[in-house]
Coordinates of C-alpha atoms (C1' of nucleotides) in Angstrom, one line a residue:
Chain B
M21 CA -35.8 -13.3 -6.5
D22 CA -38.5 -15.8 -7.0
R23 CA -40.2 -14.1 -4.2
Q24 CA -39.8 -10.8 -5.8
R25 CA -41.2 -12.2 -9.0
R26 CA -44.1 -13.6 -7.2
E27 CA -44.7 -10.3 -5.7
L28 CA -44.6 -8.6 -9.0
T29 CA -46.8 -11.2 -10.4
F30 CA -49.1 -10.6 -7.5
L31 CA -49.2 -6.9 -8.1
H32 CA -49.6 -7.5 -11.7
S33 CA -52.6 -9.6 -11.2
R34 CA -54.0 -7.2 -8.7
G35 CA -53.8 -4.0 -10.4
G36 CA -52.2 -4.7 -13.7
F37 CA -50.1 -1.6 -13.4
L38 CA -46.9 -3.3 -14.0
R39 CA -48.2 -4.6 -17.2
Q40 CA -47.3 -1.3 -18.8
S41 CA -43.7 -1.6 -17.8
P42 CA -41.7 -1.6 -21.0
A43 CA -40.3 -4.9 -20.7
P44 CA -37.2 -5.2 -18.8
P45 CA -36.8 -8.7 -17.4
P46 CA -38.0 -8.9 -13.8
D47 CA -34.5 -8.7 -12.4
Q48 CA -33.7 -5.7 -14.4
A49 CA -36.9 -4.1 -13.5
I50 CA -36.2 -4.6 -9.9
A51 CA -32.8 -3.1 -10.2
E52 CA -34.2 -0.2 -12.1
S53 CA -36.9 0.4 -9.7
S54 CA -34.5 0.2 -6.9
C55 CA -32.3 2.8 -8.5
S56 CA -35.1 5.1 -9.5
A57 CA -36.5 5.0 -6.1
G58 CA -33.3 6.5 -5.0
D59 CA -32.9 4.0 -2.2
R60 CA -33.5 6.6 0.3
K61 CA -33.5 4.1 3.0
P62 CA -30.2 2.7 4.1
P63 CA -29.8 -0.8 3.0
I64 CA -29.9 -3.6 5.5
R65 CA -26.5 -4.0 6.9
E66 CA -24.8 -6.8 5.4
V67 CA -23.6 -9.4 7.9
D68 CA -21.2 -11.9 6.8
F69 CA -21.5 -15.2 8.6
F70 CA -18.5 -16.9 7.2
S71 CA -18.9 -19.7 9.5
S72 CA -20.7 -22.5 7.7
G73 CA -22.4 -23.3 10.9
N74 CA -23.5 -19.8 11.3
R75 CA -24.4 -19.6 7.8
S76 CA -26.5 -22.6 7.9
K77 CA -28.0 -21.6 11.1
L78 CA -28.9 -18.1 9.9
S79 CA -29.3 -18.8 6.3
S80 CA -33.0 -18.7 6.4
D81 CA -33.0 -15.4 8.1
E82 CA -30.4 -14.1 5.7
E83 CA -32.5 -15.3 2.8
E84 CA -35.5 -13.8 4.4
S85 CA -33.6 -10.6 4.8
K86 CA -32.4 -10.6 1.3
N87 CA -35.8 -11.2 0.0
C88 CA -37.0 -8.6 2.2
K89 CA -34.4 -6.2 0.9
G90 CA -35.2 -7.1 -2.6
R91 CA -38.8 -6.7 -2.1
S92 CA -38.1 -3.5 -0.3
T93 CA -36.4 -2.1 -3.3
S94 CA -38.8 -3.4 -5.8
T95 CA -42.1 -2.7 -4.3
L96 CA -41.7 -0.6 -1.3
S97 CA -38.2 0.5 -1.1
D98 CA -39.2 3.2 1.2
P99 CA -42.2 4.8 2.6
G100 CA -44.3 5.8 -0.3
T101 CA -42.3 3.9 -2.8
G102 CA -45.2 1.9 -3.9
L103 CA -47.3 5.0 -4.3
N104 CA -44.6 6.6 -6.1
L105 CA -44.5 3.8 -8.5
L106 CA -48.2 4.2 -9.1
S107 CA -48.1 7.9 -9.4
L108 CA -44.9 8.3 -11.4
N109 CA -45.4 5.6 -13.8
S110 CA -47.6 7.0 -16.5
G111 CA -48.1 3.6 -17.9
T112 CA -49.4 2.5 -14.6
T113 CA -51.8 5.3 -14.5
A114 CA -52.9 4.6 -17.9
A115 CA -53.4 1.0 -17.0
L116 CA -55.5 1.9 -14.1
E117 CA -57.5 4.3 -16.1
D118 CA -58.3 1.6 -18.5
D119 CA -60.4 0.1 -15.8
P120 CA -62.1 3.1 -14.1
S121 CA -64.7 1.0 -12.3
N122 CA -62.2 -0.6 -10.0
N123 CA -59.6 2.1 -9.8
D124 CA -60.3 3.3 -6.3
T125 CA -60.8 -0.1 -4.9
E126 CA -57.7 -1.5 -6.5
M127 CA -55.7 1.5 -5.5
R128 CA -56.8 1.1 -1.9
M129 CA -56.1 -2.6 -2.0
L130 CA -52.7 -2.0 -3.4
R131 CA -51.9 0.6 -0.8
L132 CA -53.0 -1.6 1.9
E133 CA -51.0 -4.5 0.6
L134 CA -48.0 -2.3 0.2
E135 CA -48.3 -1.0 3.7
R136 CA -48.6 -4.5 4.9
L137 CA -45.5 -5.6 3.0
H138 CA -43.7 -2.6 4.2
E139 CA -44.5 -3.5 7.8
E140 CA -43.4 -7.0 7.2
N141 CA -40.2 -5.7 5.7
R142 CA -39.5 -3.6 8.7
R143 CA -40.2 -6.5 11.0
L144 CA -37.9 -8.8 9.2
R145 CA -35.2 -6.1 9.2
S146 CA -35.4 -5.7 12.9
M147 CA -35.3 -9.4 13.3
L148 CA -32.2 -9.6 11.3
D149 CA -30.6 -6.9 13.4
Q150 CA -31.6 -8.7 16.5
I151 CA -30.2 -12.0 15.2
T152 CA -27.0 -10.3 14.3
K153 CA -26.6 -8.8 17.8
N154 CA -27.4 -12.1 19.4
Y155 CA -25.0 -13.9 17.3
G156 CA -22.3 -11.5 18.3
H157 CA -23.1 -11.8 22.0
L158 CA -23.2 -15.6 21.8
Q159 CA -20.0 -15.8 20.0
A160 CA -18.3 -13.6 22.5
Q161 CA -19.7 -15.7 25.3
L162 CA -18.6 -18.8 23.7
L163 CA -15.1 -17.6 23.1
M164 CA -14.8 -16.4 26.6
A165 CA -16.1 -19.6 28.0
M166 CA -13.7 -21.6 25.9
Q167 CA -10.8 -19.4 26.9
K168 CA -11.6 -19.8 30.5
Q169 CA -11.9 -23.5 30.1
A170 CA -8.8 -23.7 28.1
H171 CA -7.0 -21.6 30.6
L172 CA -8.0 -23.9 33.4
N173 CA -7.0 -26.9 31.4
Q174 CA -3.7 -25.4 30.5
R175 CA -3.0 -24.6 34.1
E176 CA -3.7 -28.1 35.1
Q177 CA -1.6 -29.4 32.3
Q178 CA 1.1 -27.1 33.1
Q179 CA 1.2 -28.2 36.7
R180 CA 1.3 -31.8 35.6
D181 CA 4.1 -30.9 33.2
E182 CA 6.0 -29.2 35.8
M183 CA 5.8 -32.3 37.9
T184 CA 7.2 -34.3 35.0
T185 CA 9.5 -31.8 33.5
M186 CA 12.5 -33.1 35.3
S187 CA 12.2 -36.4 33.8
S188 CA 11.1 -35.4 30.3
P189 CA 12.4 -32.1 29.2
T190 CA 11.9 -32.9 25.6
K191 CA 8.3 -33.3 26.0
S192 CA 8.0 -30.0 27.6
A193 CA 9.7 -28.3 24.8
Q194 CA 7.5 -30.0 22.3
Q195 CA 4.5 -28.8 24.2
L196 CA 5.8 -25.3 24.2
M197 CA 6.1 -25.5 20.5
D198 CA 2.6 -26.7 20.2
L199 CA 1.5 -23.8 22.1
R200 CA 2.6 -21.5 19.4
P201 CA -0.2 -21.1 17.1
T202 CA -0.8 -18.4 14.7
C203 CA -0.3 -15.7 17.1
A204 CA 3.0 -17.2 17.9
A205 CA 5.0 -14.7 19.7
M206 CA 3.3 -14.0 22.9
D207 CA 4.7 -12.1 25.7
N208 CA 4.3 -14.7 28.2
A209 CA 3.2 -18.2 28.9
N210 CA -0.3 -17.2 29.7
D211 CA -0.7 -15.5 26.4
E212 CA 0.5 -18.6 24.6
E213 CA -2.0 -20.6 26.4
K214 CA -4.7 -18.3 25.4
T215 CA -3.5 -18.2 21.9
R216 CA -3.6 -21.9 21.6
E217 CA -7.1 -21.9 22.9
V218 CA -8.0 -19.3 20.4
S219 CA -6.6 -21.1 17.4
D220 CA -8.6 -24.0 18.4
S221 CA -11.7 -22.1 18.7
P222 CA -13.9 -20.7 16.1
T223 CA -12.3 -17.8 14.5
T224 CA -13.6 -14.4 15.0
T225 CA -13.7 -11.9 12.3
M226 CA -14.7 -8.5 12.7
E227 CA -15.9 -6.4 10.1
V228 CA -15.0 -2.9 10.5
M229 CA -17.1 -0.5 8.9
S230 CA -16.1 2.3 7.1
K231 CA -17.5 4.6 4.6
E232 CA -17.3 6.0 1.3
S233 CA -16.5 2.8 -0.2
D234 CA -16.5 4.2 -3.7
H235 CA -13.4 6.1 -2.9
I236 CA -11.8 4.1 -0.2
H237 CA -10.2 0.9 -0.6
T238 CA -8.7 -0.2 2.5
P239 CA -5.6 -1.9 2.4
P240 CA -5.3 -5.0 4.0
L241 CA -2.9 -5.5 6.3
N242 CA -1.1 -8.2 6.9
H243 CA 1.7 -7.3 8.4
P244 CA 4.2 -8.0 9.8
N245 CA 7.3 -7.9 10.7
N246 CA 6.5 -5.4 13.2
N247 CA 3.8 -7.2 14.6
H248 CA 4.9 -9.8 17.0
N249 CA 1.6 -11.3 17.1
I250 CA 1.6 -12.3 13.6
E251 CA 5.1 -12.3 12.6
D252 CA 6.1 -15.6 14.0
G253 CA 3.1 -17.3 12.6
D254 CA 3.6 -15.9 9.2
R255 CA 7.2 -16.6 9.2
T256 CA 6.8 -20.1 10.3
S257 CA 4.0 -20.8 8.0
Q258 CA 5.3 -18.5 5.4
S259 CA 3.3 -19.2 2.4
W260 CA -0.3 -18.7 2.7
G261 CA -2.2 -21.8 2.9
S262 CA 1.0 -23.0 4.1
P263 CA -0.2 -26.4 5.0
K264 CA -0.8 -27.0 1.3
S265 CA 2.2 -25.3 -0.1
P266 CA 5.1 -25.7 2.2
R267 CA 7.6 -25.3 -0.6
L268 CA 6.6 -21.8 -1.5
E269 CA 8.7 -20.4 1.1
P270 CA 11.8 -22.3 1.0
S271 CA 14.0 -21.3 3.8
K272 CA 13.8 -18.2 5.6
G273 CA 14.0 -17.5 9.2
G274 CA 15.8 -20.7 9.7
D275 CA 15.3 -21.1 13.4
E276 CA 11.6 -20.7 13.3
Q277 CA 11.3 -23.1 10.5
L278 CA 12.1 -25.9 12.8
A279 CA 8.8 -25.6 14.4
D280 CA 6.4 -25.7 11.6
P281 CA 3.2 -26.6 13.1
P282 CA 0.2 -26.5 10.8
F283 CA -1.3 -23.6 12.6
R284 CA -3.5 -21.1 11.1
K285 CA -2.6 -17.8 9.7
A286 CA -4.5 -14.6 9.9
R287 CA -5.9 -13.2 6.9
V288 CA -7.2 -9.8 6.2
S289 CA -10.0 -9.4 3.8
V290 CA -11.1 -6.2 2.4
R291 CA -14.4 -5.6 0.8
A292 CA -14.5 -2.5 -1.2
R293 CA -16.5 -1.2 -4.1
S294 CA -14.4 -0.9 -7.2
E295 CA -15.1 -1.1 -10.8
A296 CA -11.5 -1.7 -11.4
P297 CA -10.4 -5.3 -11.9
S298 CA -8.2 -5.0 -8.9
I299 CA -7.1 -2.6 -6.4
S300 CA -3.7 -1.1 -6.3
D301 CA -2.4 -1.2 -2.8
G302 CA 1.1 0.2 -3.1
C303 CA 2.7 -3.2 -3.6
Q304 CA 3.8 -5.0 -6.7
W305 CA 2.0 -8.2 -7.4
R306 CA 2.4 -10.9 -9.8
K307 CA -0.6 -13.0 -10.8
Y308 CA 0.2 -16.7 -10.5
G309 CA -3.1 -18.3 -10.8
Q310 CA -6.8 -18.0 -11.3
K311 CA -9.5 -20.3 -10.4
M312 CA -13.2 -20.5 -10.5
A313 CA -14.3 -20.8 -6.9
K314 CA -17.4 -22.7 -6.1
G315 CA -20.4 -20.6 -5.5
N316 CA -19.1 -17.6 -7.3
P317 CA -19.4 -17.0 -11.0
C318 CA -16.4 -14.6 -10.8
P319 CA -13.0 -16.1 -11.0
R320 CA -10.6 -15.8 -8.1
A321 CA -7.2 -14.4 -8.9
Y322 CA -4.1 -15.3 -7.0
Y323 CA -1.3 -12.8 -6.6
R324 CA 2.1 -12.9 -5.0
C325 CA 4.1 -10.0 -3.8
T326 CA 7.0 -9.3 -6.1
M327 CA 8.6 -6.4 -4.3
A328 CA 11.2 -8.7 -2.8
V329 CA 12.4 -12.1 -3.7
G330 CA 10.7 -14.6 -1.5
C331 CA 8.2 -12.3 0.0
P332 CA 5.6 -14.6 1.3
V333 CA 2.6 -12.3 1.0
R334 CA -0.2 -13.5 -1.2
K335 CA -3.4 -12.0 -2.0
Q336 CA -6.6 -13.2 -3.6
V337 CA -8.9 -11.0 -5.5
Q338 CA -12.4 -11.9 -6.2
R339 CA -15.6 -10.1 -6.9
C340 CA -18.5 -10.6 -4.6
A341 CA -21.0 -13.1 -6.0
D342 CA -23.9 -11.1 -4.7
D343 CA -22.7 -7.7 -5.8
K344 CA -20.1 -7.7 -8.5
T345 CA -19.2 -4.1 -7.8
I346 CA -17.7 -5.3 -4.6
L347 CA -14.1 -6.4 -4.8
I348 CA -12.9 -8.7 -2.1
T349 CA -9.2 -8.7 -1.6
T350 CA -7.8 -11.1 0.9
Y351 CA -4.2 -10.8 2.1
E352 CA -2.1 -13.2 3.9
G353 CA 1.4 -13.2 5.1
N354 CA 3.9 -10.6 6.1
H355 CA 6.1 -8.7 3.8
N356 CA 9.8 -9.3 4.4
H357 CA 10.9 -6.1 2.9
P358 CA 10.4 -2.4 3.4
L359 CA 7.3 -0.9 1.7
P360 CA 6.8 2.3 0.0
P361 CA 5.1 4.9 2.2
A362 CA 2.0 4.6 0.3
A363 CA 1.8 0.9 1.0
T364 CA 2.9 1.4 4.6
A365 CA 0.1 3.6 5.5
M366 CA -2.4 1.1 4.4
A367 CA -0.5 -1.8 5.7
N368 CA -0.5 -0.3 9.0
T369 CA -4.2 -0.4 9.1
T370 CA -4.5 -3.9 7.8
S371 CA -1.8 -5.2 10.1
A372 CA -3.5 -3.7 13.0
A373 CA -6.6 -5.5 11.9
A374 CA -4.7 -8.7 11.7
A375 CA -3.0 -8.1 15.0
M376 CA -6.3 -7.3 16.4
L377 CA -7.7 -10.5 15.1
L378 CA -4.9 -12.6 16.5
S379 CA -4.1 -10.9 19.7
G380 CA -7.7 -9.9 20.3
S381 CA -8.6 -13.4 20.7
T382 CA -5.6 -14.1 22.8
T383 CA -6.2 -11.3 25.2
S384 CA -8.4 -11.7 28.1
K385 CA -11.0 -9.2 28.8
D386 CA -9.8 -8.9 32.3
T387 CA -6.6 -7.4 31.3
P388 CA -7.6 -3.8 30.9
T389 CA -4.2 -2.7 30.0
S390 CA -4.1 -4.8 27.0
A391 CA -3.7 -3.1 23.8
N392 CA -6.5 -5.1 22.3
P393 CA -9.9 -5.7 23.5
G394 CA -10.6 -9.3 23.4
Y395 CA -13.8 -9.7 21.6
F396 CA -15.5 -7.8 18.9
P397 CA -18.7 -7.4 20.8
S398 CA -16.8 -5.3 23.2
L399 CA -15.6 -3.1 20.4
P400 CA -17.1 0.3 20.3
Y401 CA -18.2 -0.3 16.7
P402 CA -21.5 -1.3 15.4
S403 CA -21.3 -5.1 15.4
T404 CA -23.4 -5.2 12.3
M405 CA -20.6 -3.7 10.3
A406 CA -18.2 -6.3 11.3
T407 CA -17.9 -9.6 9.5
L408 CA -16.8 -12.4 11.6
S409 CA -15.4 -15.4 10.0
A410 CA -15.7 -18.3 12.2
S411 CA -15.4 -21.2 9.9
A412 CA -12.7 -20.1 7.6
P413 CA -9.6 -22.3 7.7
F414 CA -7.7 -19.2 8.7
P415 CA -8.6 -16.5 11.1
T416 CA -9.9 -13.8 8.9
I417 CA -10.7 -10.3 9.6
T418 CA -12.8 -8.5 7.1
L419 CA -12.8 -4.9 6.6
D420 CA -16.0 -3.9 5.0
L421 CA -15.7 -0.7 3.1
T422 CA -18.7 -1.2 1.0
Q423 CA -21.1 0.6 3.2
N424 CA -21.7 4.3 3.2
H425 CA -21.4 5.7 6.6
N426 CA -20.9 8.9 8.1
P427 CA -17.2 9.6 8.4
M428 CA -17.7 10.0 12.1
Q429 CA -18.5 6.4 12.3
L430 CA -14.9 5.7 11.9
F431 CA -14.7 6.4 15.5
P432 CA -16.2 4.5 18.3
R433 CA -19.7 5.5 19.3
T434 CA -18.6 5.7 22.8
P435 CA -15.1 6.7 23.7
P436 CA -13.1 3.9 25.1
P437 CA -11.2 4.3 28.4
A438 CA -8.6 6.9 28.2
S439 CA -5.9 4.3 28.9
A440 CA -7.0 2.1 26.0
T441 CA -5.5 2.2 22.6
F442 CA -7.6 2.2 19.5
P443 CA -9.1 -1.2 19.3
L444 CA -9.7 -1.3 15.6
P445 CA -7.6 -1.1 12.6
L446 CA -9.3 1.7 10.8
H447 CA -8.2 4.0 13.5
G448 CA -5.0 4.1 11.7
Y449 CA -6.8 5.4 8.8
A450 CA -9.0 7.5 10.8
A451 CA -6.1 9.2 12.4
Q452 CA -4.5 9.8 9.1
I453 CA -7.5 10.9 7.4
M454 CA -8.1 13.3 10.2
G455 CA -4.6 14.5 9.8
Q456 CA -5.3 15.1 6.2
L457 CA -8.5 16.8 7.0
Q458 CA -6.8 19.0 9.4
H459 CA -4.4 20.0 6.7
S460 CA -6.7 20.4 3.9
M461 CA -9.4 22.1 5.8
K462 CA -7.1 24.2 7.9
L463 CA -8.4 22.7 11.0
P464 CA -6.5 23.5 14.1
A465 CA -3.7 21.1 14.7
M466 CA -4.7 18.5 17.2
P467 CA -2.0 16.9 19.3
L468 CA -3.5 13.5 19.0
V469 CA -0.6 11.7 20.4
Q470 CA -0.7 13.4 23.6
L471 CA -4.4 13.0 24.1
G472 CA -6.0 10.1 25.7
V473 CA -8.1 8.2 23.3
G474 CA -11.3 9.5 24.7
Q475 CA -10.1 13.0 24.5
R476 CA -8.7 12.4 21.1
H477 CA -12.0 11.2 19.8
A478 CA -13.8 14.0 21.4
S479 CA -11.5 16.5 20.0
L480 CA -11.6 15.0 16.6
V481 CA -15.3 14.7 16.6
E482 CA -15.7 18.2 17.8
S483 CA -13.3 19.6 15.3
V484 CA -14.6 17.7 12.5
S485 CA -18.2 18.4 13.4
A486 CA -17.3 22.1 13.4
A487 CA -15.6 21.7 10.1
I488 CA -18.6 20.0 8.7
A489 CA -20.9 22.7 10.0
S490 CA -18.7 25.4 8.7
D491 CA -17.4 24.0 5.5
P492 CA -19.8 22.5 2.9
N493 CA -16.8 21.1 1.1
F494 CA -16.1 18.7 3.8
T495 CA -16.9 15.8 1.7
T496 CA -14.5 16.9 -0.9
A497 CA -11.8 17.4 1.6
L498 CA -12.5 14.1 3.2
A499 CA -12.3 12.4 -0.1
A500 CA -9.0 14.0 -0.8
A501 CA -7.7 13.2 2.5
I502 CA -8.8 9.6 2.1
S503 CA -7.2 9.4 -1.2
T504 CA -4.0 10.7 0.1
V505 CA -4.1 8.5 3.2
M506 CA -5.0 5.5 1.2
G507 CA -1.7 5.8 -0.5
G508 CA -3.1 6.4 -3.7
A509 CA -3.0 9.6 -5.0
P510 CA -5.5 12.1 -4.7
P511 CA -7.2 12.0 -8.0
R512 CA -5.5 14.9 -9.4
N513 CA -2.0 14.1 -8.2
G514 CA -1.1 10.8 -9.4
P515 CA -1.7 7.5 -10.9
D516 CA -1.9 4.8 -8.4
G517 CA -0.5 3.7 -5.2
N518 CA 2.1 1.5 -6.7
S519 CA 4.6 4.2 -7.3
N520 CA 3.0 7.1 -5.7
A521 CA 4.9 6.9 -2.5
N522 CA 5.3 10.5 -2.0
N523 CA 1.7 11.3 -1.5
N524 CA 1.8 9.8 1.8
N525 CA 2.7 11.4 4.9
N526 CA 4.3 8.4 6.3
N527 CA 7.7 8.4 5.0
N528 CA 9.4 6.7 7.8
N529 CA 8.6 3.2 6.7
S530 CA 11.8 1.4 6.5
G531 CA 13.6 -0.5 9.0
N532 CA 11.2 0.1 11.8
N533 CA 10.0 -3.1 13.1
H534 CA 8.5 -1.9 16.2
F535 CA 5.3 -3.6 16.8
L536 CA 2.4 -1.3 16.7
P537 CA -0.2 -2.3 19.2
A538 CA -3.2 -3.2 17.2
G539 CA -5.3 -0.3 16.6
V540 CA -2.9 2.4 17.6
G541 CA -3.7 5.2 15.4
V542 CA -0.9 6.1 13.1
L543 CA -0.6 9.7 12.6
P544 CA 0.8 11.3 9.6
G545 CA 4.4 11.3 10.0
S546 CA 4.3 8.8 12.7
P547 CA 7.6 7.2 13.2
Q548 CA 6.1 4.0 14.3
L549 CA 5.3 2.6 11.0
P550 CA 5.6 -1.0 10.4
Q551 CA 8.2 -2.1 8.1
S552 CA 6.2 -4.4 6.1
C553 CA 2.7 -4.2 5.4
T554 CA 0.3 -4.5 2.6
T555 CA -1.4 -1.5 1.3
F556 CA -3.6 -0.5 -1.4
S557 CA -5.3 2.3 -3.0
T558 CA -7.8 2.5 -5.8
N559 CA -6.7 2.1 -9.3
Chain O
dC2 C1' 13.7 -10.1 -24.7
dG3 C1' 12.2 -9.8 -20.2
dA4 C1' 8.3 -9.3 -17.3
dG5 C1' 3.8 -10.4 -16.5
dT6 C1' -0.6 -13.1 -17.6
dT7 C1' -3.2 -17.1 -18.9
dT8 C1' -4.6 -21.6 -18.3
dG9 C1' -4.5 -26.5 -17.8
dA10 C1' -2.3 -29.7 -14.8
dC11 C1' -1.1 -31.1 -10.5
dC12 C1' -1.2 -31.7 -5.5
dG13 C1' -3.0 -32.1 -1.0
dG14 C1' -6.8 -31.6 2.3
dC15 C1' -11.3 -32.8 3.3
dG16 C1' -15.9 -34.8 3.3
dC17 C1' -18.7 -38.5 2.0
Chain E
dG5 C1' -11.2 -45.0 -1.6
dC6 C1' -13.0 -41.5 -4.3
dG7 C1' -14.3 -37.2 -5.8
dC8 C1' -14.5 -32.3 -5.0
dC9 C1' -12.2 -28.2 -4.2
dG10 C1' -8.7 -24.7 -3.1
dG11 C1' -4.2 -23.4 -4.0
dT12 C1' 0.0 -23.6 -6.7
dC13 C1' 3.0 -24.7 -10.6
dA14 C1' 4.8 -24.0 -15.0
dA15 C1' 4.6 -23.9 -20.0
dA16 C1' 2.7 -21.1 -23.4
dC17 C1' 1.4 -16.8 -24.5
dT18 C1' 1.1 -11.6 -24.6
dC19 C1' 2.8 -7.1 -24.3
dG20 C1' 5.8 -3.2 -24.1

DNA sequence: CGAGTTTGACCGGCGC
DNA sequence: GCGCCGGTCAAACTCG
């Protein structure tokens, strides 16, 4: 901002054209100019480096980028913006006309200067993109290296343990317990080893991008009971932030309680634009606290799920410090009760995200049949849309719904192997949304389930592309579909997701605890809905 | 009057 | 050891 002010001051001194601006404070003026310019250029993708290390490491670049972005919107938000300012601002013109002797020269100088700044802006932007990419690659490499190393260590340790098992069974048992971190239930010993490794390593978060943030609020997903990967962890640690609040979840799941290692829990954070104070996600919440968090002028509210006694699910709601229109909702824990369909749909997505986060880091890349790709860089999504939280005390996956993207970007850029399942949580939504679209736009039914993923994507893309081409109301239909899928109600139908269970196609939400492989698309009417999940829709 | 919210106090972890 | 901070508790308060 200082930089922006300096720039404005600079321009002011150069041409004096800003002098005529009716007086909004610099910040406001910037915002206004940004708005008036129409922001025809997509904003720099926001990259969240939750890790303090990363943050500190990249802070300068980030700052630079922000400044760059700010400058971009204030003085050269897009090609020609500067000129537009000059030409559209009558006051400016008048100011320049007051000094006819230097008009041409000043104009030329200003143009040159603006062009130069624009170039610099572009350079910085590309630098930021590059840094983001590099960061992703490095993190992936680091994780892989750590996993390999850990795997080797574990093997050695295991061999040693086996040698001594006969004499000290207790110790082995204890070690086994220790191997159960957040992603507790693993299918085999190898997974447990990997899991442990992961929990010790920096957390990866991926930010899934989505679109139409104004209408979509993704539900978080912590979920649950269906998800083996998270269930144990959540059950054992129950309350979120469990290390600090062990009493919150008195006694449930007795057996698992015995082992109560202070391992991390996965969190699912959702960033979505919303003017509403909070998002309704199909669950009932009771506020139990509010705090001012450091570094954010907006208070953080704490909610607890009240749909069932003793439900361990918590959520935090806070507005983004940088952009107060962005609501950040963080979910933790698994519901221990059936959810309304509206909530289930959402929860499915969020739980998939959580599962992905947890199992993703526990799954080796060389296991192609795994349901989850191991690292976000391998995900077929633009890495810049994913926020990775590496330093958070809990593994956190952030679903960023604040960016506008083409609906097609819900799908991977490149189709994954046909044998793979959807690697990312939003696929659940995507599938549902597509289902809604099929319905609302009379698209031919697509047997998604039978198709391989690649085919599925291809079909979807083709069909939807065709729909877009043939139906100008696609956006409307998409919005309606999203509203429906989000569990909320399509604007015309109903109030909010809390009670609007019937709007959702997924009615089979109770009692089904089958674990949904992370990212498996949930189709409307899919019987494989998780029992408990957290969902939300817009208010 | 019950359910939900507000808000100051309290607790425990963590960094210095 | 101390202070900061995040998270939770619980009494007081509000609202329908």
